[in-house]
Short mmCIF file of C-alpha atoms in Angstrom, two decimals:
data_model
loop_
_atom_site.label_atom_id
_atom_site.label_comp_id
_atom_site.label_asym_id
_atom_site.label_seq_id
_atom_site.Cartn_x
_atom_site.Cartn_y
_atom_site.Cartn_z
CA UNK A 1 8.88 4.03 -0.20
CA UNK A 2 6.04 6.19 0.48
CA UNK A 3 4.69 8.11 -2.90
CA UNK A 4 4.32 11.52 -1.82
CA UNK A 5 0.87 12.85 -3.81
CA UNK A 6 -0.75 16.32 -4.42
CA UNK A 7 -3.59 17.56 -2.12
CA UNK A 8 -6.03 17.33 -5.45
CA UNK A 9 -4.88 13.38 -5.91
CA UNK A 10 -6.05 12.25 -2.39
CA UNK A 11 -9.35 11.86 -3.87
CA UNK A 12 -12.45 9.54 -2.90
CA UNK A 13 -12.04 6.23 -5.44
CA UNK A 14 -15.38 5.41 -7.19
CA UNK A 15 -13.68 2.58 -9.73
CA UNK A 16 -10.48 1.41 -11.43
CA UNK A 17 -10.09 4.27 -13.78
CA UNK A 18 -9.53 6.69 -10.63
CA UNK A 19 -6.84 4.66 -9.65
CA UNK A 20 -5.32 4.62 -13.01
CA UNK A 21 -5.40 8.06 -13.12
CA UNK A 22 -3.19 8.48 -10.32
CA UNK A 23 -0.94 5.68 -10.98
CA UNK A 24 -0.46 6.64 -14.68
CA UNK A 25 0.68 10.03 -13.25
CA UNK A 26 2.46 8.17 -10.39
CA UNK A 27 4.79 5.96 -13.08
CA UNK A 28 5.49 8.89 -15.66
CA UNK A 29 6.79 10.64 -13.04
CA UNK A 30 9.74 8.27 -13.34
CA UNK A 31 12.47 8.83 -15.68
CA UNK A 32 12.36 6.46 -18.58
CA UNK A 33 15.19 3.60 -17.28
CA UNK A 34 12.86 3.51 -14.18
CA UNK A 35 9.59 3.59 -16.40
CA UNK A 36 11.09 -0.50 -17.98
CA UNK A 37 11.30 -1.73 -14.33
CA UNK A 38 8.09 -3.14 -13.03
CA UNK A 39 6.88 -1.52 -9.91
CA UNK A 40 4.78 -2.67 -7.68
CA UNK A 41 2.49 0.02 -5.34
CA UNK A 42 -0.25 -0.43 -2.68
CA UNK A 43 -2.79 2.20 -2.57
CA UNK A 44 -4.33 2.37 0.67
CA UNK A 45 -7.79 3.52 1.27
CA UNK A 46 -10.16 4.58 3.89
CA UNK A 47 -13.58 3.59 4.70
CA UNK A 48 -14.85 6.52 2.17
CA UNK A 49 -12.42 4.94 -0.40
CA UNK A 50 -10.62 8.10 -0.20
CA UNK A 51 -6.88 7.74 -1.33
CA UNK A 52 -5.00 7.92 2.33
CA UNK A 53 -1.48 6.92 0.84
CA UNK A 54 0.00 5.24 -1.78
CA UNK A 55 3.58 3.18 -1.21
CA UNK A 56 5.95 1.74 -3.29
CA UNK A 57 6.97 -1.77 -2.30
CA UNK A 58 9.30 -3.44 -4.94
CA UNK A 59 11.26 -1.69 -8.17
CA UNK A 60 13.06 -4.30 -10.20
CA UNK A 61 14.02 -5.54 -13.85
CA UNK A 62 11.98 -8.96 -13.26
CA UNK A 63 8.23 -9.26 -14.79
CA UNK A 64 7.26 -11.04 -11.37
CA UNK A 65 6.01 -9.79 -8.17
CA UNK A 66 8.23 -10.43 -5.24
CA UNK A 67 6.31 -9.42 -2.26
CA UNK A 68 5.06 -11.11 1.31
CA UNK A 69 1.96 -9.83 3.71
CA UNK A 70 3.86 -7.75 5.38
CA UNK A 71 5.43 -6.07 3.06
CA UNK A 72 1.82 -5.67 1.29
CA UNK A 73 -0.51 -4.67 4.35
CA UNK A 74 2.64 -3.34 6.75
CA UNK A 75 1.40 0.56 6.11
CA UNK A 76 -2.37 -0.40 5.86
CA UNK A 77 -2.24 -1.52 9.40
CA UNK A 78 -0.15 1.61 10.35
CA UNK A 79 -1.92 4.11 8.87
CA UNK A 80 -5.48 2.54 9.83
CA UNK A 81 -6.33 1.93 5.89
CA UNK A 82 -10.09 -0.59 5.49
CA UNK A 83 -9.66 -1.07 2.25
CA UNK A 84 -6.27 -1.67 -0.84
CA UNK A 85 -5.76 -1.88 -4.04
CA UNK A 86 -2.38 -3.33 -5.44
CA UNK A 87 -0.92 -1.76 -8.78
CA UNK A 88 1.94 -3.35 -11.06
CA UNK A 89 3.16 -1.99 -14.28
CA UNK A 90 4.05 -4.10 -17.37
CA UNK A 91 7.46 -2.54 -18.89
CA UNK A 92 6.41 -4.72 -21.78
CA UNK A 93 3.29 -2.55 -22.45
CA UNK A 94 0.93 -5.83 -22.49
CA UNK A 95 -2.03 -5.90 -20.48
CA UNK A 96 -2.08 -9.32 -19.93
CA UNK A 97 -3.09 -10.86 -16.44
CA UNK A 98 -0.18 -13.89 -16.05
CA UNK A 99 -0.71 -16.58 -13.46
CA UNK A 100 1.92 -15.64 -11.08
CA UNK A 101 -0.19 -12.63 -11.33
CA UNK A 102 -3.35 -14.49 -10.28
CA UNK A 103 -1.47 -16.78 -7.55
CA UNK A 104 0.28 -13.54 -5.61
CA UNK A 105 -3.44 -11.88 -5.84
CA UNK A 106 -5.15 -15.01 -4.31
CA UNK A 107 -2.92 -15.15 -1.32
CA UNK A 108 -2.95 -11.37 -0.40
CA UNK A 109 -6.46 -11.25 -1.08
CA UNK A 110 -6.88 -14.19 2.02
CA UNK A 111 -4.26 -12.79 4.30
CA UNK A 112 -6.62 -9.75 3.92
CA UNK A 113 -9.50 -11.15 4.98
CA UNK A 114 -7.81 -12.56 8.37
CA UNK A 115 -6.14 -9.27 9.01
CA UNK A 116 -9.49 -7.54 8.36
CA UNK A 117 -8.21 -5.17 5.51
CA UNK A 118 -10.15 -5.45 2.33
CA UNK A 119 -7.98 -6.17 -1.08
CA UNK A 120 -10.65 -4.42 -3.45
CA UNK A 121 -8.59 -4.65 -6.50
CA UNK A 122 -5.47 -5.75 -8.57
CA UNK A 123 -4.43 -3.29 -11.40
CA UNK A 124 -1.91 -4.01 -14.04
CA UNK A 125 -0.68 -0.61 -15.63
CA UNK A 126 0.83 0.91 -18.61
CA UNK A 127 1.76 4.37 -19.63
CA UNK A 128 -1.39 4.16 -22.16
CA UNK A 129 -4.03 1.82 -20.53
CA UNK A 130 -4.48 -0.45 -17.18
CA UNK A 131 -6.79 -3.85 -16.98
CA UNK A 132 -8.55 -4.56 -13.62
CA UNK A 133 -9.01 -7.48 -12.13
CA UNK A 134 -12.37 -6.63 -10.34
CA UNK A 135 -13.68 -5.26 -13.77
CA UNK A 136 -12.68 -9.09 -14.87
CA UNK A 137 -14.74 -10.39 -12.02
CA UNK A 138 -11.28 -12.15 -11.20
CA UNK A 139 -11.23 -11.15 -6.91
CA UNK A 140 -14.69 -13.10 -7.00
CA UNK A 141 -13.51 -15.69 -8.47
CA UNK A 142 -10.14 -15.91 -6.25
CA UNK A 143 -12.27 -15.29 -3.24
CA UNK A 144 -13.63 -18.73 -3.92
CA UNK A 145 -10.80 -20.23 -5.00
CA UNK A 146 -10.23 -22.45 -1.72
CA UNK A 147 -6.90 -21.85 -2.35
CA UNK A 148 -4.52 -20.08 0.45
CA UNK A 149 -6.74 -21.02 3.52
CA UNK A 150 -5.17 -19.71 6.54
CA UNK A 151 -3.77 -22.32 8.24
CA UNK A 152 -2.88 -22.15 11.89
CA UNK A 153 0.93 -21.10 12.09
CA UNK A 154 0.68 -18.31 9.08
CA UNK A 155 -2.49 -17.24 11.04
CA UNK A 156 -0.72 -16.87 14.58
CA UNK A 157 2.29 -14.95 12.60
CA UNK A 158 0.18 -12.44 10.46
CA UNK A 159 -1.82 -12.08 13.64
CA UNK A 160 1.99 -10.99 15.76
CA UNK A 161 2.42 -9.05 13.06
CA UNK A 162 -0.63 -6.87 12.99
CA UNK A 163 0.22 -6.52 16.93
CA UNK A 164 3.62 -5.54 16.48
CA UNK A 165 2.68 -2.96 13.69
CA UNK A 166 -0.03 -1.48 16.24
CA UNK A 167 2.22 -1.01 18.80
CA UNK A 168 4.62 0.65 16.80
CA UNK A 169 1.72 3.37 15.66
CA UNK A 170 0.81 3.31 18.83
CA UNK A 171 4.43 4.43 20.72
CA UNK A 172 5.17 7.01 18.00
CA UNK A 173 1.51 8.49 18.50
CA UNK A 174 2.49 8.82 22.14
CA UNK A 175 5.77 10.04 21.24
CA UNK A 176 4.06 12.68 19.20
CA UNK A 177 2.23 14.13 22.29
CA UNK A 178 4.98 14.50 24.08
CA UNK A 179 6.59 16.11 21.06
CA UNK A 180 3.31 17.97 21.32
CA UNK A 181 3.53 19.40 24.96
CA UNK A 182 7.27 20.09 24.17
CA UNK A 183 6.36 22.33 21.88
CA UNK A 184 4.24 24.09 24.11
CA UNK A 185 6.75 24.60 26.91
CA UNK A 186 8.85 26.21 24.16
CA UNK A 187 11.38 23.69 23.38
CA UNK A 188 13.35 23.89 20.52
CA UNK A 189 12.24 21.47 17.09
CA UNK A 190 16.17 20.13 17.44
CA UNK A 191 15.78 19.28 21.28
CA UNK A 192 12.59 17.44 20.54
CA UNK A 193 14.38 15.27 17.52
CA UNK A 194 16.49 14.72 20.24
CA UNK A 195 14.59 13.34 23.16
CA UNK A 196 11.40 11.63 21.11
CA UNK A 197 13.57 10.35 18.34
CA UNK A 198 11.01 11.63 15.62
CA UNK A 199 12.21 13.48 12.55
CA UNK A 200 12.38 17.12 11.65
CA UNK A 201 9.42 16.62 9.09
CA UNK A 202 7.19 14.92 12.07
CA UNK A 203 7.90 17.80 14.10
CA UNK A 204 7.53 20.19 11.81
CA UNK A 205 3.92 19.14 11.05
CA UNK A 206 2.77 19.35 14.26
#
Protein backbone atom coordinates (compact mmCIF):
# COMPACT_ATOMS: atom_id res chain seq x y z
CA UNK A 1 0.00 0.00 0.00
CA UNK A 2 1.42 3.18 -1.03
CA UNK A 3 1.79 5.83 2.12
CA UNK A 4 0.43 8.88 0.79
CA UNK A 5 2.87 11.87 2.43
CA UNK A 6 2.64 15.73 2.69
CA UNK A 7 4.45 17.95 0.11
CA UNK A 8 6.81 19.23 3.26
CA UNK A 9 7.71 15.28 4.07
CA UNK A 10 9.17 14.52 0.55
CA UNK A 11 12.30 15.90 1.81
CA UNK A 12 16.11 15.26 0.77
CA UNK A 13 17.42 12.41 3.54
CA UNK A 14 20.79 13.45 5.10
CA UNK A 15 20.75 10.40 7.94
CA UNK A 16 18.57 8.01 9.94
CA UNK A 17 16.93 10.54 12.12
CA UNK A 18 15.17 12.09 8.87
CA UNK A 19 13.76 8.95 8.22
CA UNK A 20 12.56 8.50 11.67
CA UNK A 21 10.97 11.55 11.55
CA UNK A 22 8.74 10.60 8.90
CA UNK A 23 8.14 7.14 9.90
CA UNK A 24 7.38 8.09 13.56
CA UNK A 25 4.70 10.38 11.99
CA UNK A 26 3.95 7.64 9.41
CA UNK A 27 3.06 4.84 12.40
CA UNK A 28 1.11 7.31 14.82
CA UNK A 29 -0.95 7.98 12.19
CA UNK A 30 -2.39 4.52 12.86
CA UNK A 31 -4.97 3.92 15.35
CA UNK A 32 -3.63 2.17 18.39
CA UNK A 33 -4.77 -1.80 17.49
CA UNK A 34 -2.79 -1.05 14.24
CA UNK A 35 0.11 0.79 16.20
CA UNK A 36 0.81 -3.35 18.15
CA UNK A 37 1.11 -4.87 14.62
CA UNK A 38 4.55 -4.68 13.19
CA UNK A 39 4.74 -2.99 9.88
CA UNK A 40 7.05 -3.20 7.59
CA UNK A 41 7.69 0.03 4.92
CA UNK A 42 10.22 0.70 2.10
CA UNK A 43 11.17 4.20 1.64
CA UNK A 44 12.33 4.78 -1.72
CA UNK A 45 14.79 7.38 -2.64
CA UNK A 46 16.27 9.20 -5.49
CA UNK A 47 19.72 9.89 -6.48
CA UNK A 48 19.50 13.29 -4.24
CA UNK A 49 18.21 11.00 -1.41
CA UNK A 50 15.10 12.88 -1.69
CA UNK A 51 12.04 10.88 -0.27
CA UNK A 52 10.19 9.79 -3.78
CA UNK A 53 7.64 7.38 -1.98
CA UNK A 54 7.23 5.45 0.85
CA UNK A 55 5.08 1.89 0.68
CA UNK A 56 3.77 -0.31 3.01
CA UNK A 57 4.53 -3.96 2.33
CA UNK A 58 3.38 -6.28 5.25
CA UNK A 59 0.93 -5.38 8.49
CA UNK A 60 0.67 -8.34 10.81
CA UNK A 61 0.54 -9.54 14.60
CA UNK A 62 3.96 -11.61 14.09
CA UNK A 63 7.44 -9.93 15.36
CA UNK A 64 9.04 -11.34 12.00
CA UNK A 65 9.43 -9.96 8.64
CA UNK A 66 7.70 -11.85 5.93
CA UNK A 67 8.79 -10.33 2.76
CA UNK A 68 10.59 -11.54 -0.77
CA UNK A 69 12.62 -9.16 -3.48
CA UNK A 70 9.89 -8.41 -5.13
CA UNK A 71 7.78 -7.47 -2.83
CA UNK A 72 10.81 -5.24 -1.35
CA UNK A 73 12.26 -3.54 -4.63
CA UNK A 74 8.80 -4.10 -6.88
CA UNK A 75 8.01 -0.05 -6.59
CA UNK A 76 11.79 0.94 -6.56
CA UNK A 77 12.10 -0.43 -10.00
CA UNK A 78 8.74 1.22 -10.99
CA UNK A 79 9.13 4.39 -9.81
CA UNK A 80 12.97 4.63 -10.93
CA UNK A 81 14.13 4.87 -7.03
CA UNK A 82 18.65 4.50 -6.74
CA UNK A 83 18.61 4.17 -3.44
CA UNK A 84 16.03 2.32 -0.09
CA UNK A 85 15.79 2.19 3.15
CA UNK A 86 13.57 -0.56 4.89
CA UNK A 87 11.64 0.42 8.22
CA UNK A 88 9.97 -2.12 10.79
CA UNK A 89 8.36 -1.21 14.00
CA UNK A 90 8.69 -3.20 17.28
CA UNK A 91 5.01 -3.32 18.93
CA UNK A 92 7.06 -4.45 21.88
CA UNK A 93 8.77 -1.00 22.18
CA UNK A 94 12.42 -2.74 22.26
CA UNK A 95 14.99 -1.57 20.05
CA UNK A 96 16.66 -4.58 19.72
CA UNK A 97 18.17 -5.77 16.28
CA UNK A 98 17.08 -9.85 16.30
CA UNK A 99 18.75 -12.18 13.86
CA UNK A 100 15.92 -12.85 11.63
CA UNK A 101 16.33 -9.18 11.52
CA UNK A 102 19.95 -9.39 10.37
CA UNK A 103 19.32 -12.55 7.94
CA UNK A 104 16.17 -10.74 5.92
CA UNK A 105 18.63 -7.48 5.77
CA UNK A 106 21.59 -9.55 4.33
CA UNK A 107 19.61 -11.01 1.53
CA UNK A 108 17.79 -7.78 0.36
CA UNK A 109 20.82 -5.93 0.78
CA UNK A 110 22.51 -8.59 -2.14
CA UNK A 111 19.47 -8.84 -4.32
CA UNK A 112 20.08 -5.01 -4.31
CA UNK A 113 23.24 -4.96 -5.48
CA UNK A 114 22.33 -7.31 -8.64
CA UNK A 115 19.27 -5.30 -9.38
CA UNK A 116 21.39 -2.12 -9.08
CA UNK A 117 19.21 -0.40 -6.31
CA UNK A 118 21.14 0.58 -3.27
CA UNK A 119 19.70 -0.77 0.33
CA UNK A 120 21.27 2.25 2.37
CA UNK A 121 19.68 1.35 5.58
CA UNK A 122 17.54 -0.91 7.93
CA UNK A 123 15.54 1.01 10.66
CA UNK A 124 13.76 -0.58 13.52
CA UNK A 125 11.10 1.96 14.97
CA UNK A 126 9.14 2.84 17.94
CA UNK A 127 6.69 5.51 18.80
CA UNK A 128 9.63 7.07 21.10
CA UNK A 129 13.02 6.14 19.44
CA UNK A 130 14.40 4.06 16.22
CA UNK A 131 18.05 2.17 16.08
CA UNK A 132 19.83 2.08 12.66
CA UNK A 133 21.59 -0.40 11.34
CA UNK A 134 24.06 1.79 9.25
CA UNK A 135 24.66 3.92 12.48
CA UNK A 136 25.67 0.21 13.90
CA UNK A 137 28.01 -0.21 11.00
CA UNK A 138 25.80 -3.47 10.56
CA UNK A 139 25.14 -3.03 6.22
CA UNK A 140 29.11 -3.07 6.19
CA UNK A 141 29.37 -5.76 7.91
CA UNK A 142 26.46 -7.77 5.96
CA UNK A 143 27.92 -6.48 2.76
CA UNK A 144 30.79 -8.78 3.58
CA UNK A 145 29.08 -11.34 4.95
CA UNK A 146 29.54 -13.86 1.87
CA UNK A 147 26.36 -14.87 2.71
CA UNK A 148 23.33 -14.72 -0.02
CA UNK A 149 25.63 -14.76 -3.18
CA UNK A 150 23.53 -14.65 -6.16
CA UNK A 151 23.50 -17.76 -7.57
CA UNK A 152 22.53 -18.38 -11.15
CA UNK A 153 18.68 -19.30 -11.14
CA UNK A 154 17.65 -16.45 -8.35
CA UNK A 155 19.84 -14.19 -10.60
CA UNK A 156 18.01 -15.04 -14.02
CA UNK A 157 14.51 -14.62 -11.95
CA UNK A 158 15.21 -11.22 -10.15
CA UNK A 159 16.69 -10.25 -13.48
CA UNK A 160 12.76 -11.31 -15.39
CA UNK A 161 11.53 -9.57 -12.80
CA UNK A 162 13.15 -6.20 -13.09
CA UNK A 163 12.11 -6.67 -16.97
CA UNK A 164 8.69 -7.39 -16.34
CA UNK A 165 8.35 -4.43 -13.81
CA UNK A 166 9.93 -2.09 -16.64
CA UNK A 167 7.65 -2.99 -19.06
CA UNK A 168 4.81 -2.50 -17.01
CA UNK A 169 6.08 1.37 -16.26
CA UNK A 170 6.80 1.46 -19.48
CA UNK A 171 3.03 0.53 -21.17
CA UNK A 172 1.23 2.68 -18.58
CA UNK A 173 3.70 5.68 -19.44
CA UNK A 174 2.57 5.16 -23.02
CA UNK A 175 -0.86 4.74 -21.96
CA UNK A 176 -0.58 8.06 -20.22
CA UNK A 177 0.23 9.91 -23.53
CA UNK A 178 -2.41 8.75 -25.14
CA UNK A 179 -4.50 9.67 -22.12
CA UNK A 180 -2.53 12.84 -22.75
CA UNK A 181 -3.53 13.64 -26.45
CA UNK A 182 -7.12 12.53 -25.43
CA UNK A 183 -7.33 15.14 -23.36
CA UNK A 184 -6.39 17.49 -25.85
CA UNK A 185 -8.92 16.47 -28.49
CA UNK A 186 -11.46 17.13 -25.71
CA UNK A 187 -12.43 13.78 -24.58
CA UNK A 188 -14.16 13.29 -21.60
CA UNK A 189 -11.91 12.03 -18.12
CA UNK A 190 -14.71 8.94 -18.09
CA UNK A 191 -14.08 8.03 -21.88
CA UNK A 192 -10.38 8.01 -21.26
CA UNK A 193 -10.81 5.55 -17.97
CA UNK A 194 -12.48 3.80 -20.49
CA UNK A 195 -10.24 3.23 -23.44
CA UNK A 196 -6.55 3.46 -21.52
CA UNK A 197 -7.75 1.56 -18.52
CA UNK A 198 -6.04 4.15 -16.09
CA UNK A 199 -7.88 5.48 -13.07
CA UNK A 200 -9.76 8.67 -12.41
CA UNK A 201 -6.84 9.88 -10.03
CA UNK A 202 -4.17 9.18 -13.05
CA UNK A 203 -6.24 11.17 -15.21
CA UNK A 204 -7.00 13.65 -13.12
CA UNK A 205 -3.30 14.53 -12.55
CA UNK A 206 -2.50 14.96 -15.85
Amino acid sequence: MNVRLTKEQKIKVLNARDIYSIMQQVLLRENKIRRNQEHFWVVGLNNINKIMFVELISLGAVNRITAEPPDVFRMAIYKLANKLVMVHNHPSGALEVTDPDLIFTDHMLKAGQLLQIEVLDHLIITEEGYVSFKDLGLMDKLSESGLFEITSPERQELEEFKLETERKRAKKEGLKEVARNMKAKGYDDATIKELTGLSMKVIGGL
